mmCIF file of C-alpha atoms in Angstrom:
data_model
loop_
_atom_site.group_PDB
_atom_site.id
_atom_site.type_symbol
_atom_site.label_atom_id
_atom_site.label_comp_id
_atom_site.label_asym_id
_atom_site.label_seq_id
_atom_site.Cartn_x
_atom_site.Cartn_y
_atom_site.Cartn_z
ATOM 1 C CA MET A 1403 -41.846 -3.326 11.540
ATOM 2 C CA LYS A 1404 -42.480 -7.094 11.839
ATOM 3 C CA LYS A 1405 -44.568 -6.957 14.976
ATOM 4 C CA ILE A 1406 -46.897 -4.615 12.440
ATOM 5 C CA ALA A 1407 -46.228 -7.005 9.743
ATOM 6 C CA GLU A 1408 -47.350 -10.042 11.779
ATOM 7 C CA ASN A 1409 -50.992 -8.572 13.272
ATOM 8 C CA ILE A 1410 -52.367 -7.273 9.572
ATOM 9 C CA SER A 1411 -52.864 -8.380 6.385
ATOM 10 C CA GLN A 1412 -49.848 -7.339 3.138
ATOM 11 C CA ARG A 1413 -53.062 -4.887 1.588
ATOM 12 C CA GLU A 1414 -53.214 -3.311 4.956
ATOM 13 C CA LEU A 1415 -49.753 -2.889 5.673
ATOM 14 C CA ASP A 1416 -49.126 -0.790 2.262
ATOM 15 C CA SER A 1417 -52.191 1.239 3.444
ATOM 16 C CA TYR A 1418 -50.679 1.947 6.655
ATOM 17 C CA LEU A 1419 -46.970 2.468 5.565
ATOM 18 C CA THR A 1420 -48.362 4.466 2.066
ATOM 19 C CA GLU A 1421 -49.965 7.361 4.566
ATOM 20 C CA LEU A 1422 -47.528 6.909 7.303
ATOM 21 C CA GLY A 1423 -44.270 7.789 4.270
ATOM 22 C CA ASN A 1424 -46.914 10.800 3.136
ATOM 23 C CA GLN A 1425 -46.934 12.410 6.335
ATOM 24 C CA PRO A 1426 -44.702 15.245 7.092
ATOM 25 C CA GLY A 1427 -41.524 13.383 8.428
ATOM 26 C CA GLY A 1428 -43.361 9.992 7.610
ATOM 27 C CA LEU A 1429 -40.058 8.822 5.661
ATOM 28 C CA ASP A 1430 -38.220 9.426 8.970
ATOM 29 C CA LYS A 1431 -40.648 7.597 11.205
ATOM 30 C CA ILE A 1432 -40.266 4.371 8.275
ATOM 31 C CA ALA A 1433 -37.265 4.380 8.691
ATOM 32 C CA SER A 1434 -37.171 4.123 12.252
ATOM 33 C CA LEU A 1435 -38.916 1.444 12.488
ATOM 34 C CA ALA A 1436 -37.044 -0.652 9.322
ATOM 35 C CA LEU A 1437 -33.838 -0.119 11.738
ATOM 36 C CA GLN A 1438 -33.966 -2.757 14.206
ATOM 37 C CA PRO A 1439 -34.804 -5.570 12.049
ATOM 38 C CA VAL A 1440 -31.724 -4.364 10.308
ATOM 39 C CA MET A 1441 -29.693 -3.941 12.550
ATOM 40 C CA GLU A 1442 -30.003 -7.361 13.788
ATOM 41 C CA ASP A 1443 -29.829 -8.480 9.905
ATOM 42 C CA VAL A 1444 -26.215 -7.117 8.079
ATOM 43 C CA LEU A 1445 -24.825 -8.468 5.267
ATOM 44 C CA TYR A 1446 -21.407 -7.701 6.886
ATOM 45 C CA GLU A 1447 -20.148 -8.185 10.763
ATOM 46 C CA SER A 1448 -17.979 -6.035 11.985
ATOM 47 C CA LYS A 1449 -14.299 -8.269 12.672
ATOM 48 C CA ALA A 1450 -12.486 -4.898 14.253
ATOM 49 C CA ARG A 1451 -14.883 -4.950 17.259
ATOM 50 C CA GLN A 1452 -13.829 -8.368 17.961
ATOM 51 C CA ILE A 1453 -9.698 -7.588 17.304
ATOM 52 C CA TYR A 1454 -9.609 -4.424 20.177
ATOM 53 C CA ALA A 1455 -11.647 -3.774 22.874
ATOM 54 C CA GLN A 1456 -14.550 -1.382 22.560
ATOM 55 C CA LYS A 1457 -14.287 1.629 24.808
ATOM 56 C CA VAL A 1458 -18.076 3.597 24.343
ATOM 57 C CA LEU A 1459 -17.110 7.122 25.410
ATOM 58 C CA ASP A 1460 -19.888 9.406 27.407
ATOM 59 C CA PRO A 1461 -21.059 12.351 26.087
ATOM 60 C CA GLY A 1462 -17.997 15.195 26.175
ATOM 61 C CA GLU A 1463 -15.103 12.489 27.349
ATOM 62 C CA GLU A 1464 -11.444 12.833 25.450
ATOM 63 C CA ALA A 1465 -10.086 9.363 24.735
ATOM 64 C CA VAL A 1466 -7.035 9.193 26.582
ATOM 65 C CA LEU A 1467 -5.667 5.666 26.994
ATOM 66 C CA ASP A 1468 -2.593 4.090 28.815
ATOM 67 C CA GLY A 1469 0.190 3.118 26.628
ATOM 68 C CA ASP A 1470 2.534 0.031 27.274
ATOM 69 C CA VAL A 1471 3.996 0.205 30.665
ATOM 70 C CA ARG A 1472 7.981 -0.905 29.975
ATOM 71 C CA VAL A 1473 11.045 -1.199 32.569
ATOM 72 C CA PRO A 1474 14.235 -0.148 30.983
ATOM 73 C CA ALA A 1475 16.232 -0.858 33.341
ATOM 74 C CA ALA A 1476 16.880 -2.489 37.190
ATOM 75 C CA ALA A 1477 20.117 -2.449 39.593
ATOM 76 C CA LEU A 1478 21.403 -4.414 43.076
ATOM 77 C CA SER A 1479 20.148 -2.240 46.210
ATOM 78 C CA VAL A 1480 22.609 -1.545 49.725
ATOM 79 C CA GLU A 1481 20.887 -4.252 50.808
ATOM 80 C CA GLY A 1482 21.885 -6.663 47.434
ATOM 81 C CA LEU A 1483 18.409 -7.253 46.282
ATOM 82 C CA PRO A 1484 17.112 -5.895 42.507
ATOM 83 C CA TYR A 1485 14.924 -2.894 42.513
ATOM 84 C CA GLN A 1486 13.309 -1.030 39.566
ATOM 85 C CA ILE A 1487 15.012 2.073 38.569
ATOM 86 C CA GLU A 1488 12.360 4.091 36.370
ATOM 87 C CA ALA A 1489 8.872 2.902 35.163
ATOM 88 C CA LYS A 1490 8.004 4.335 31.938
ATOM 89 C CA SER A 1491 4.259 4.600 30.723
ATOM 90 C CA SER A 1492 2.472 6.962 28.520
ATOM 91 C CA ARG A 1493 -0.911 8.055 27.984
ATOM 92 C CA PHE A 1494 -2.015 8.516 24.762
ATOM 93 C CA ARG A 1495 -5.665 10.864 23.424
ATOM 94 C CA ILE A 1496 -7.303 9.291 20.180
ATOM 95 C CA ASP A 1497 -8.572 11.116 17.527
ATOM 96 C CA THR A 1498 -11.742 10.259 16.342
ATOM 97 C CA SER A 1499 -13.503 10.809 13.254
ATOM 98 C CA PRO A 1500 -16.588 9.926 11.377
ATOM 99 C CA LEU A 1501 -17.457 7.237 8.523
ATOM 100 C CA SER A 1502 -19.932 7.317 6.646
ATOM 101 C CA ALA A 1503 -22.384 5.751 4.428
ATOM 102 C CA THR A 1504 -25.034 6.853 2.403
ATOM 103 C CA ALA A 1505 -27.123 5.306 -0.860
ATOM 104 C CA ILE A 1506 -30.521 6.466 -2.634
ATOM 105 C CA VAL A 1507 -34.198 4.923 -3.195
ATOM 106 C CA LYS A 1508 -34.773 6.322 -6.758
ATOM 107 C CA TRP A 1509 -38.878 7.357 -6.177
ATOM 108 C CA ASN A 1510 -39.617 5.555 -9.336
ATOM 109 C CA GLU A 1511 -37.985 2.487 -8.023
ATOM 110 C CA SER A 1512 -40.045 2.482 -4.391
ATOM 111 C CA ASN A 1513 -43.046 2.387 -6.594
ATOM 112 C CA TYR A 1514 -42.387 -1.580 -7.454
ATOM 113 C CA ARG A 1515 -40.614 -1.894 -4.238
ATOM 114 C CA LYS A 1516 -40.843 0.728 -1.651
ATOM 115 C CA PHE A 1517 -40.635 -0.970 1.577
ATOM 116 C CA ASP A 1518 -38.321 -3.775 0.299
ATOM 117 C CA MET A 1519 -36.374 -1.553 -1.134
ATOM 118 C CA LEU A 1520 -36.116 0.480 2.319
ATOM 119 C CA ASP A 1521 -34.834 -2.296 4.568
ATOM 120 C CA TRP A 1522 -32.789 -3.795 1.309
ATOM 121 C CA THR A 1523 -30.110 0.078 0.939
ATOM 122 C CA GLN A 1524 -30.486 0.154 5.079
ATOM 123 C CA ALA A 1525 -29.029 -3.357 5.481
ATOM 124 C CA ARG A 1526 -26.430 -2.378 2.300
ATOM 125 C CA ALA A 1527 -25.379 0.991 3.912
ATOM 126 C CA LYS A 1528 -24.628 -0.210 7.320
ATOM 127 C CA SER A 1529 -22.659 -3.488 5.378
ATOM 128 C CA SER A 1530 -20.870 -1.253 3.926
ATOM 129 C CA LEU A 1531 -19.910 1.739 6.761
ATOM 130 C CA LEU A 1532 -18.696 -1.539 8.749
ATOM 131 C CA GLU A 1533 -16.010 -2.489 5.992
ATOM 132 C CA GLN A 1534 -14.567 1.060 6.072
ATOM 133 C CA GLU A 1535 -14.808 0.156 10.295
ATOM 134 C CA ASP A 1536 -11.997 -3.251 9.035
ATOM 135 C CA THR A 1537 -10.196 -1.337 6.792
ATOM 136 C CA ARG A 1538 -9.208 1.041 8.842
ATOM 137 C CA ALA A 1539 -8.661 -1.411 11.671
ATOM 138 C CA ILE A 1540 -6.334 -4.123 9.668
ATOM 139 C CA SER A 1541 -5.120 -0.614 8.609
ATOM 140 C CA VAL A 1542 -3.207 0.128 11.503
ATOM 141 C CA LEU A 1543 -3.223 -3.313 12.341
ATOM 142 C CA ASP A 1544 -0.818 -3.807 10.084
ATOM 143 C CA PHE A 1545 1.281 -0.976 10.670
ATOM 144 C CA ALA A 1546 1.948 -1.987 13.851
ATOM 145 C CA SER A 1547 2.397 -5.329 13.067
ATOM 146 C CA GLU A 1548 6.167 -4.650 12.574
ATOM 147 C CA LEU A 1549 7.045 -1.904 15.232
ATOM 148 C CA TYR A 1550 8.105 -5.406 17.693
ATOM 149 C CA HIS A 1551 8.604 -8.346 16.056
ATOM 150 C CA THR A 1552 9.856 -9.490 12.724
ATOM 151 C CA PRO A 1553 7.392 -11.254 9.812
ATOM 152 C CA VAL A 1554 7.276 -14.549 10.459
ATOM 153 C CA VAL A 1555 7.555 -16.135 6.105
ATOM 154 C CA SER A 1556 6.240 -18.749 4.986
ATOM 155 C CA SER A 1557 6.478 -19.953 2.053
ATOM 156 C CA GLY A 1558 3.424 -20.556 -0.900
ATOM 157 C CA ARG A 1559 1.081 -20.890 1.353
ATOM 158 C CA LEU A 1560 0.193 -20.819 5.193
ATOM 159 C CA PHE A 1561 2.102 -23.413 6.813
ATOM 160 C CA ALA A 1562 0.835 -24.981 10.043
ATOM 161 C CA ASP A 1563 4.569 -24.249 12.103
ATOM 162 C CA LYS A 1564 4.730 -20.308 10.320
ATOM 163 C CA ILE A 1565 1.597 -20.322 12.369
ATOM 164 C CA VAL A 1566 2.797 -22.244 15.549
ATOM 165 C CA GLU A 1567 5.944 -19.784 15.417
ATOM 166 C CA ALA A 1568 4.013 -16.651 15.269
ATOM 167 C CA GLN A 1569 1.576 -18.047 18.141
ATOM 168 C CA THR A 1570 5.170 -19.033 20.793
ATOM 169 C CA MET A 1571 5.998 -15.443 19.882
ATOM 170 C CA VAL A 1572 3.377 -13.538 20.931
ATOM 171 C CA ALA A 1573 2.851 -15.560 24.116
ATOM 172 C CA ALA A 1574 7.118 -15.472 24.281
ATOM 173 C CA SER A 1575 6.279 -11.330 24.208
ATOM 174 C CA LEU A 1576 3.355 -10.707 26.005
ATOM 175 C CA ARG A 1577 3.633 -13.344 28.557
ATOM 176 C CA THR A 1578 -0.320 -14.330 27.522
ATOM 177 C CA ALA A 1579 -1.643 -16.658 25.235
ATOM 178 C CA ALA A 1580 -2.289 -15.480 22.001
ATOM 179 C CA THR A 1581 -6.018 -16.020 20.914
ATOM 180 C CA LYS A 1582 -6.728 -15.278 17.042
ATOM 181 C CA LEU A 1583 -5.797 -15.843 14.179
ATOM 182 C CA ILE A 1584 -7.183 -13.170 11.116
ATOM 183 C CA ILE A 1585 -6.548 -14.591 7.453
ATOM 184 C CA PRO A 1586 -8.228 -13.196 4.419
ATOM 185 C CA THR A 1587 -11.148 -15.390 2.863
ATOM 186 C CA THR A 1588 -8.748 -16.399 0.081
ATOM 187 C CA MET A 1589 -6.372 -18.362 2.687
ATOM 188 C CA GLU A 1590 -8.858 -20.612 4.343
ATOM 189 C CA LYS A 1591 -8.126 -23.553 1.468
ATOM 190 C CA ASP A 1592 -4.696 -23.030 3.242
ATOM 191 C CA LEU A 1593 -6.249 -24.201 6.450
ATOM 192 C CA LYS A 1594 -8.338 -26.747 5.516
ATOM 193 C CA VAL A 1595 -5.685 -29.109 4.127
ATOM 194 C CA LEU A 1596 -3.091 -28.556 7.662
ATOM 195 C CA LYS A 1597 -3.112 -32.402 9.276
ATOM 196 C CA TYR A 1598 -1.086 -33.719 11.499
ATOM 197 C CA SER A 1599 2.880 -34.473 10.927
ATOM 198 C CA ASP A 1600 5.146 -36.140 12.865
ATOM 199 C CA GLY A 1601 8.874 -36.099 10.813
ATOM 200 C CA ASP A 1602 8.318 -36.765 7.646
ATOM 201 C CA SER A 1603 4.716 -38.520 8.138
ATOM 202 C CA VAL A 1604 1.877 -36.996 7.456
ATOM 203 C CA PHE A 1605 -1.780 -38.419 9.379
ATOM 204 C CA GLY A 1606 -5.010 -37.949 8.030
ATOM 205 C CA GLN A 1607 -6.740 -36.135 11.282
ATOM 206 C CA GLN A 1608 -7.264 -32.483 9.483
ATOM 207 C CA VAL A 1609 -5.980 -30.159 12.536
ATOM 208 C CA PHE A 1610 -8.112 -27.337 11.238
ATOM 209 C CA ALA A 1611 -11.894 -26.957 13.332
ATOM 210 C CA SER A 1612 -14.259 -25.788 11.079
ATOM 211 C CA GLU A 1613 -17.169 -24.181 12.713
ATOM 212 C CA VAL A 1614 -20.949 -25.213 11.866
ATOM 213 C CA ASN A 1615 -22.870 -22.555 13.590
ATOM 214 C CA SER A 1616 -23.760 -19.749 11.283
ATOM 215 C CA GLU A 1617 -24.569 -16.996 13.228
ATOM 216 C CA ILE A 1618 -20.924 -17.622 14.138
ATOM 217 C CA ILE A 1619 -19.500 -17.344 10.639
ATOM 218 C CA ARG A 1620 -21.256 -14.580 9.631
ATOM 219 C CA LYS A 1621 -19.858 -12.967 12.468
ATOM 220 C CA GLY A 1622 -16.249 -13.904 10.469
ATOM 221 C CA VAL A 1623 -15.522 -16.754 12.899
ATOM 222 C CA ILE A 1624 -14.589 -19.952 10.646
ATOM 223 C CA GLY A 1625 -12.994 -22.345 13.335
ATOM 224 C CA ASN A 1626 -10.065 -23.267 15.679
ATOM 225 C CA ILE A 1627 -6.414 -24.217 15.166
ATOM 226 C CA TYR A 1628 -4.130 -24.666 17.796
ATOM 227 C CA GLY A 1629 -6.595 -22.993 20.628
ATOM 228 C CA LEU A 1630 -6.479 -19.688 17.695
ATOM 229 C CA GLU A 1631 -9.867 -18.524 16.854
ATOM 230 C CA VAL A 1632 -9.873 -17.923 13.176
ATOM 231 C CA ILE A 1633 -10.647 -14.933 11.751
ATOM 232 C CA SER A 1634 -11.815 -14.658 8.209
ATOM 233 C CA ILE A 1635 -12.563 -11.368 6.692
ATOM 234 C CA PRO A 1636 -13.378 -10.880 2.727
ATOM 235 C CA LYS A 1637 -13.198 -9.109 0.451
ATOM 236 C CA ARG A 1638 -15.606 -5.461 -0.026
ATOM 237 C CA GLN A 1639 -18.602 -5.392 -1.488
ATOM 238 C CA ASP A 1640 -16.458 -3.772 -5.323
ATOM 239 C CA GLY A 1641 -14.088 -7.101 -5.137
ATOM 240 C CA SER A 1642 -10.892 -5.405 -3.937
ATOM 241 C CA ASP A 1643 -9.330 -6.658 -0.367
ATOM 242 C CA ILE A 1644 -9.268 -5.119 3.419
ATOM 243 C CA ILE A 1645 -6.627 -7.349 4.462
ATOM 244 C CA ASP A 1646 -3.780 -8.377 1.905
ATOM 245 C CA PRO A 1647 -4.729 -11.893 0.764
ATOM 246 C CA ASN A 1648 -0.663 -13.336 1.548
ATOM 247 C CA THR A 1649 -0.873 -11.318 4.723
ATOM 248 C CA ALA A 1650 -2.152 -13.726 8.415
ATOM 249 C CA TYR A 1651 -1.954 -11.924 11.474
ATOM 250 C CA VAL A 1652 -1.345 -13.647 14.864
ATOM 251 C CA VAL A 1653 -3.156 -11.454 17.812
ATOM 252 C CA GLY A 1654 -3.017 -11.707 21.473
ATOM 253 C CA PRO A 1655 -6.262 -10.662 23.792
ATOM 254 C CA ALA A 1656 -8.604 -7.759 22.479
ATOM 255 C CA GLU A 1657 -7.655 -5.960 25.411
ATOM 256 C CA MET A 1658 -3.581 -6.285 25.215
ATOM 257 C CA VAL A 1659 -4.014 -5.500 21.347
ATOM 258 C CA GLY A 1660 -6.003 -1.655 21.273
ATOM 259 C CA ALA A 1661 -8.994 -0.144 21.857
ATOM 260 C CA PHE A 1662 -11.895 0.242 19.075
ATOM 261 C CA VAL A 1663 -13.043 3.720 21.118
ATOM 262 C CA ILE A 1664 -16.797 4.972 19.989
ATOM 263 C CA ARG A 1665 -17.478 8.430 20.358
ATOM 264 C CA THR A 1666 -20.842 8.108 18.308
ATOM 265 C CA GLU A 1667 -22.509 4.751 17.336
ATOM 266 C CA ILE A 1668 -23.930 3.940 14.431
ATOM 267 C CA THR A 1669 -26.257 6.435 13.586
ATOM 268 C CA PRO A 1670 -29.343 6.423 10.543
ATOM 269 C CA ARG A 1671 -30.489 9.658 8.777
ATOM 270 C CA THR A 1672 -32.962 10.132 6.622
ATOM 271 C CA GLN A 1673 -33.975 12.976 3.740
ATOM 272 C CA VAL A 1674 -36.260 13.298 0.908
ATOM 273 C CA ASP A 1675 -33.800 14.619 -1.918
ATOM 274 C CA VAL A 1676 -36.122 16.357 -4.998
ATOM 275 C CA ARG A 1677 -32.682 17.601 -6.864
ATOM 276 C CA GLN A 1678 -32.058 13.441 -7.391
ATOM 277 C CA GLU A 1679 -35.342 12.129 -7.130
ATOM 278 C CA GLY A 1680 -35.188 10.563 -4.305
ATOM 279 C CA ASP A 1681 -35.291 9.063 -0.447
ATOM 280 C CA LEU A 1682 -31.380 9.584 0.968
ATOM 281 C CA ILE A 1683 -30.599 6.838 3.195
ATOM 282 C CA CYS A 1684 -27.011 7.559 5.668
ATOM 283 C CA PHE A 1685 -25.471 5.533 8.270
ATOM 284 C CA TRP A 1686 -22.772 7.304 10.080
ATOM 285 C CA GLU A 1687 -20.437 7.422 13.221
ATOM 286 C CA ASP A 1688 -17.270 8.638 15.069
ATOM 287 C CA ILE A 1689 -14.762 5.846 16.123
ATOM 288 C CA GLY A 1690 -11.081 6.018 16.633
ATOM 289 C CA ILE A 1691 -8.513 2.480 16.686
ATOM 290 C CA PHE A 1692 -5.458 2.190 18.676
ATOM 291 C CA CYS A 1693 -3.494 -0.178 19.088
ATOM 292 C CA ARG A 1694 -1.656 -0.303 22.389
ATOM 293 C CA TYR A 1695 0.689 -3.634 22.724
ATOM 294 C CA SER A 1696 1.982 -4.132 19.515
ATOM 295 C CA LYS A 1697 4.307 -6.809 20.137
ATOM 296 C CA GLY A 1698 0.581 -8.918 21.088
ATOM 297 C CA ILE A 1699 1.232 -9.060 16.961
ATOM 298 C CA VAL A 1700 2.864 -10.715 14.717
ATOM 299 C CA LYS A 1701 2.144 -10.834 10.999
ATOM 300 C CA ILE A 1702 2.794 -14.096 8.266
ATOM 301 C CA THR A 1703 3.533 -12.794 4.977
ATOM 302 C CA LEU A 1704 3.432 -15.617 2.244
ATOM 303 C CA GLN A 1705 6.143 -15.779 -0.119
ATOM 304 C CA ALA A 1706 6.485 -17.429 -3.485
#
């Protein structure tokens, strides 16, 4: 649609799209034209696809993944050398389920701003779908965070030593460095006031290195601290919380945290609804989320 608009005037564009919309299946064609810009420019970027490693399933493929491998015991051989008695591993079948976000563009509204409304409605619907992704992802992450580690408690606000403590716990148990700090957006204030300290002395230099690239910030990455990429998760469009405002997580690399399984990628569908006097737009996908290594997740809880 952007390419079409670049080559003709606004009046010609309106005439073209009106004619196209009146044809059988015309709304589907318009939605298809509008899809690509919307897919590139949305109001909310998914954070779940950064926390977990993405796995796209082939048609008919079952989502079966390896779990953690653990060695429960070891012994000495007759030669006096240690050897592994038993190695246990598991394979898990991950169920996928659909997510959808549906909106309707009323015809009387379309008469005023038909094409802008169509683009904007698609953007809002897709953003709502990505919020649902993050809600499920954080739910799984929160549950898994206490299966192996005891939460780190920070008094009042997020302190630097608590971040380092959680980071060290991940490194010690996972045997690889922690890579991300996941926080609610309201906790950004705690990071931005952190300063270097040495005993009782506090230096003026800030610990937190803020990100300035707008494209990166839009994806939720707001900066780095102690080598951790900081991912900030905002509230939903209705003002409710995706992540507990008093909770943060330090996690390992995405492939060591788990998998974000995609059976069907985000797909648009449209339909004319004469009963509601409008055009229905629906985005849907079929996904599953699996946390493979719970020892790669440490929760930080703020307490008064």
